[in-house]
Amino acid sequence: NAGVTQTPKFQVLKTGQSMTLQCAQDMNHNSMYWYRQDPGMGLRLIYYSASEGTTDKGEVPNGYNVSRLNKREFSLRLESAAPSQTSVYFCATQSGQGGTGELFFGEGSRLTVL
Amino acid sequence: SQQGEEDPQALSIQEGENATMNCSYKTSINNLQWYRQNSGRGLVHLILIRSNEREKHSGRLRVTLDTSKKSSSLLITASRAADTASYFCAACTSGTYKYIFGTGTRLKVLA
């Protein structure tokens, strides 16, 4: 039982390049989330998906796009990477209905944009 | 910014002492949760308190919630060196699935 799996774990990009971070869960949870964590800033919500087929903006959505491909997978795309997007990205799922449950996190994807 | 705030930002105590950290948030909430993060790792859920609850216990953890002040506190009793980590609160905005995190408290427990 893998829980929440993120790929890749590490990535280095040049400014202007694009990439997609993948997240897959085997917990059968409806809700999925993408956060970024910068030093001293805690976690900031980028996008979330309450259920398959829906996505909503979080606190810091600019520069990102997401796709909820199916119930298991939620991807985060950077179309034109910028140094300000250097961060650790975490995917999470939520166990309850209507924002009532705990979040389960992946191990993170460390992205550096040069 | 919607992000909540935690204080203190950093806390250093001796093993066996109690550690208290506080969290403030900005919106009406469904529930508030506390998470722990060891350096470089993902976050692990510690405890959840619902908006209609005022206090909750789990082992050495005690959480309080004051919705009128939009604040919560986490108390870790009889701390151990293994409790050294960063601790974050996360508030779920009412009527949504949005979980907004605080800025975190870095706890160091000295053996």
Short mmCIF file of N, CA and C in Angstrom, two decimals, chain A residues 4-66:
data_model
loop_
_atom_site.label_atom_id
_atom_site.label_comp_id
_atom_site.label_asym_id
_atom_site.label_seq_id
_atom_site.Cartn_x
_atom_site.Cartn_y
_atom_site.Cartn_z
N VAL A 4 0.40 7.88 -1.08
CA VAL A 4 0.48 8.97 -2.04
C VAL A 4 1.90 8.97 -2.63
N THR A 5 1.97 8.83 -3.93
CA THR A 5 3.26 8.73 -4.61
C THR A 5 3.47 9.91 -5.54
N GLN A 6 4.59 10.59 -5.39
CA GLN A 6 4.92 11.74 -6.24
C GLN A 6 6.14 11.40 -7.10
N THR A 7 6.09 11.85 -8.35
CA THR A 7 7.25 11.74 -9.23
C THR A 7 7.38 13.00 -10.07
N PRO A 8 8.62 13.46 -10.38
CA PRO A 8 9.87 12.92 -9.83
C PRO A 8 10.12 13.44 -8.42
N LYS A 9 11.10 12.90 -7.75
CA LYS A 9 11.47 13.38 -6.42
C LYS A 9 12.39 14.59 -6.50
N PHE A 10 13.17 14.67 -7.54
CA PHE A 10 14.08 15.80 -7.75
C PHE A 10 14.05 16.19 -9.22
N GLN A 11 14.13 17.49 -9.49
CA GLN A 11 14.17 17.96 -10.86
C GLN A 11 14.86 19.31 -10.91
N VAL A 12 15.72 19.49 -11.90
CA VAL A 12 16.36 20.78 -12.15
C VAL A 12 15.92 21.24 -13.53
N LEU A 13 15.42 22.46 -13.61
CA LEU A 13 14.95 23.02 -14.87
C LEU A 13 15.69 24.32 -15.15
N LYS A 14 15.69 24.70 -16.41
CA LYS A 14 16.15 26.04 -16.78
C LYS A 14 14.93 26.95 -16.92
N THR A 15 15.13 28.22 -16.69
CA THR A 15 14.05 29.18 -16.84
C THR A 15 13.40 29.03 -18.21
N GLY A 16 12.06 28.97 -18.21
CA GLY A 16 11.32 28.86 -19.46
C GLY A 16 10.95 27.44 -19.84
N GLN A 17 11.59 26.45 -19.25
CA GLN A 17 11.24 25.07 -19.55
C GLN A 17 9.92 24.69 -18.88
N SER A 18 9.31 23.63 -19.39
CA SER A 18 8.05 23.17 -18.81
C SER A 18 8.25 21.78 -18.22
N MET A 19 7.39 21.45 -17.27
CA MET A 19 7.42 20.11 -16.72
C MET A 19 6.12 19.83 -15.98
N THR A 20 5.89 18.55 -15.74
CA THR A 20 4.70 18.11 -15.02
C THR A 20 5.11 17.27 -13.84
N LEU A 21 4.56 17.61 -12.68
CA LEU A 21 4.72 16.78 -11.48
C LEU A 21 3.51 15.87 -11.39
N GLN A 22 3.80 14.59 -11.14
CA GLN A 22 2.73 13.60 -11.10
C GLN A 22 2.45 13.19 -9.66
N CYS A 23 1.18 12.95 -9.38
CA CYS A 23 0.77 12.46 -8.07
C CYS A 23 -0.27 11.37 -8.27
N ALA A 24 -0.08 10.26 -7.59
CA ALA A 24 -1.03 9.15 -7.67
C ALA A 24 -1.30 8.63 -6.26
N GLN A 25 -2.57 8.30 -6.01
CA GLN A 25 -2.94 7.77 -4.69
C GLN A 25 -3.73 6.48 -4.85
N ASP A 26 -3.51 5.58 -3.89
CA ASP A 26 -4.24 4.32 -3.90
C ASP A 26 -5.12 4.21 -2.66
N MET A 27 -5.55 5.36 -2.12
CA MET A 27 -6.32 5.39 -0.89
C MET A 27 -7.82 5.57 -1.16
N ASN A 28 -8.19 5.69 -2.42
CA ASN A 28 -9.59 5.87 -2.81
C ASN A 28 -10.22 7.13 -2.22
N HIS A 29 -9.38 8.18 -2.05
CA HIS A 29 -9.89 9.44 -1.54
C HIS A 29 -10.39 10.31 -2.68
N ASN A 30 -11.41 11.12 -2.40
CA ASN A 30 -11.97 11.97 -3.44
C ASN A 30 -11.15 13.24 -3.66
N SER A 31 -10.64 13.83 -2.57
CA SER A 31 -10.01 15.14 -2.66
C SER A 31 -8.49 15.03 -2.75
N MET A 32 -7.92 15.88 -3.62
CA MET A 32 -6.46 15.90 -3.77
C MET A 32 -5.98 17.34 -3.84
N TYR A 33 -4.71 17.55 -3.45
CA TYR A 33 -4.18 18.90 -3.26
C TYR A 33 -2.73 18.97 -3.74
N TRP A 34 -2.35 20.18 -4.19
CA TRP A 34 -0.95 20.49 -4.44
C TRP A 34 -0.57 21.70 -3.59
N TYR A 35 0.52 21.53 -2.82
CA TYR A 35 1.08 22.60 -2.00
C TYR A 35 2.53 22.83 -2.42
N ARG A 36 3.01 24.04 -2.14
CA ARG A 36 4.45 24.29 -2.24
C ARG A 36 4.95 24.76 -0.88
N GLN A 37 6.17 24.39 -0.56
CA GLN A 37 6.76 24.78 0.70
C GLN A 37 8.09 25.47 0.46
N ASP A 38 8.17 26.72 0.87
CA ASP A 38 9.39 27.50 0.80
C ASP A 38 9.91 27.71 2.22
N PRO A 39 11.21 27.90 2.37
CA PRO A 39 11.77 28.09 3.72
C PRO A 39 11.08 29.22 4.47
N GLY A 40 10.64 28.94 5.68
CA GLY A 40 10.02 29.96 6.52
C GLY A 40 8.62 30.37 6.13
N MET A 41 8.04 29.71 5.12
CA MET A 41 6.72 30.12 4.64
C MET A 41 5.64 29.09 4.94
N GLY A 42 6.01 27.95 5.50
CA GLY A 42 5.00 26.92 5.68
C GLY A 42 4.55 26.39 4.32
N LEU A 43 3.38 25.77 4.28
CA LEU A 43 2.84 25.24 3.03
C LEU A 43 1.80 26.21 2.49
N ARG A 44 1.85 26.43 1.17
CA ARG A 44 0.85 27.29 0.54
C ARG A 44 0.12 26.47 -0.52
N LEU A 45 -1.20 26.59 -0.53
CA LEU A 45 -2.04 25.80 -1.41
C LEU A 45 -2.01 26.38 -2.82
N ILE A 46 -1.69 25.53 -3.79
CA ILE A 46 -1.63 25.97 -5.19
C ILE A 46 -2.99 25.73 -5.87
N TYR A 47 -3.39 24.48 -5.92
CA TYR A 47 -4.67 24.07 -6.48
C TYR A 47 -5.17 22.88 -5.67
N TYR A 48 -6.47 22.66 -5.72
CA TYR A 48 -7.02 21.45 -5.15
C TYR A 48 -8.16 20.94 -6.02
N SER A 49 -8.50 19.68 -5.80
CA SER A 49 -9.57 19.02 -6.54
C SER A 49 -10.45 18.31 -5.53
N ALA A 50 -11.66 18.81 -5.37
CA ALA A 50 -12.56 18.21 -4.39
C ALA A 50 -13.01 16.82 -4.81
N SER A 51 -13.12 16.61 -6.11
CA SER A 51 -13.52 15.30 -6.62
C SER A 51 -13.09 15.21 -8.07
N GLU A 52 -13.16 14.00 -8.61
CA GLU A 52 -12.79 13.78 -10.02
C GLU A 52 -13.60 14.72 -10.91
N GLY A 53 -12.91 15.42 -11.80
CA GLY A 53 -13.57 16.32 -12.74
C GLY A 53 -13.67 17.75 -12.28
N THR A 54 -13.24 18.06 -11.05
CA THR A 54 -13.29 19.44 -10.55
C THR A 54 -11.92 19.87 -10.05
N THR A 55 -11.59 21.14 -10.31
CA THR A 55 -10.38 21.72 -9.76
C THR A 55 -10.66 23.16 -9.35
N ASP A 56 -9.95 23.63 -8.33
CA ASP A 56 -10.13 25.00 -7.85
C ASP A 56 -8.80 25.60 -7.46
N LYS A 57 -8.73 26.93 -7.58
CA LYS A 57 -7.50 27.63 -7.23
C LYS A 57 -7.34 27.72 -5.73
N GLY A 58 -6.07 27.68 -5.31
CA GLY A 58 -5.74 27.89 -3.92
C GLY A 58 -5.21 29.30 -3.70
N GLU A 59 -4.20 29.40 -2.83
CA GLU A 59 -3.63 30.71 -2.48
C GLU A 59 -2.69 31.25 -3.56
N VAL A 60 -1.94 30.37 -4.21
CA VAL A 60 -0.88 30.82 -5.13
C VAL A 60 -0.94 30.05 -6.46
N PRO A 61 -2.01 30.21 -7.26
CA PRO A 61 -2.16 29.41 -8.48
C PRO A 61 -1.40 29.94 -9.70
N ASN A 62 -0.95 31.18 -9.67
CA ASN A 62 -0.36 31.77 -10.88
C ASN A 62 0.90 31.03 -11.30
N GLY A 63 0.97 30.72 -12.59
CA GLY A 63 2.13 30.02 -13.13
C GLY A 63 1.98 28.51 -13.15
N TYR A 64 0.84 28.01 -12.69
CA TYR A 64 0.59 26.57 -12.62
C TYR A 64 -0.73 26.20 -13.28
N ASN A 65 -0.79 24.97 -13.77
CA ASN A 65 -2.04 24.37 -14.21
C ASN A 65 -2.13 22.97 -13.62
N VAL A 66 -3.36 22.48 -13.47
CA VAL A 66 -3.54 21.13 -12.93
C VAL A 66 -4.50 20.34 -13.78
#
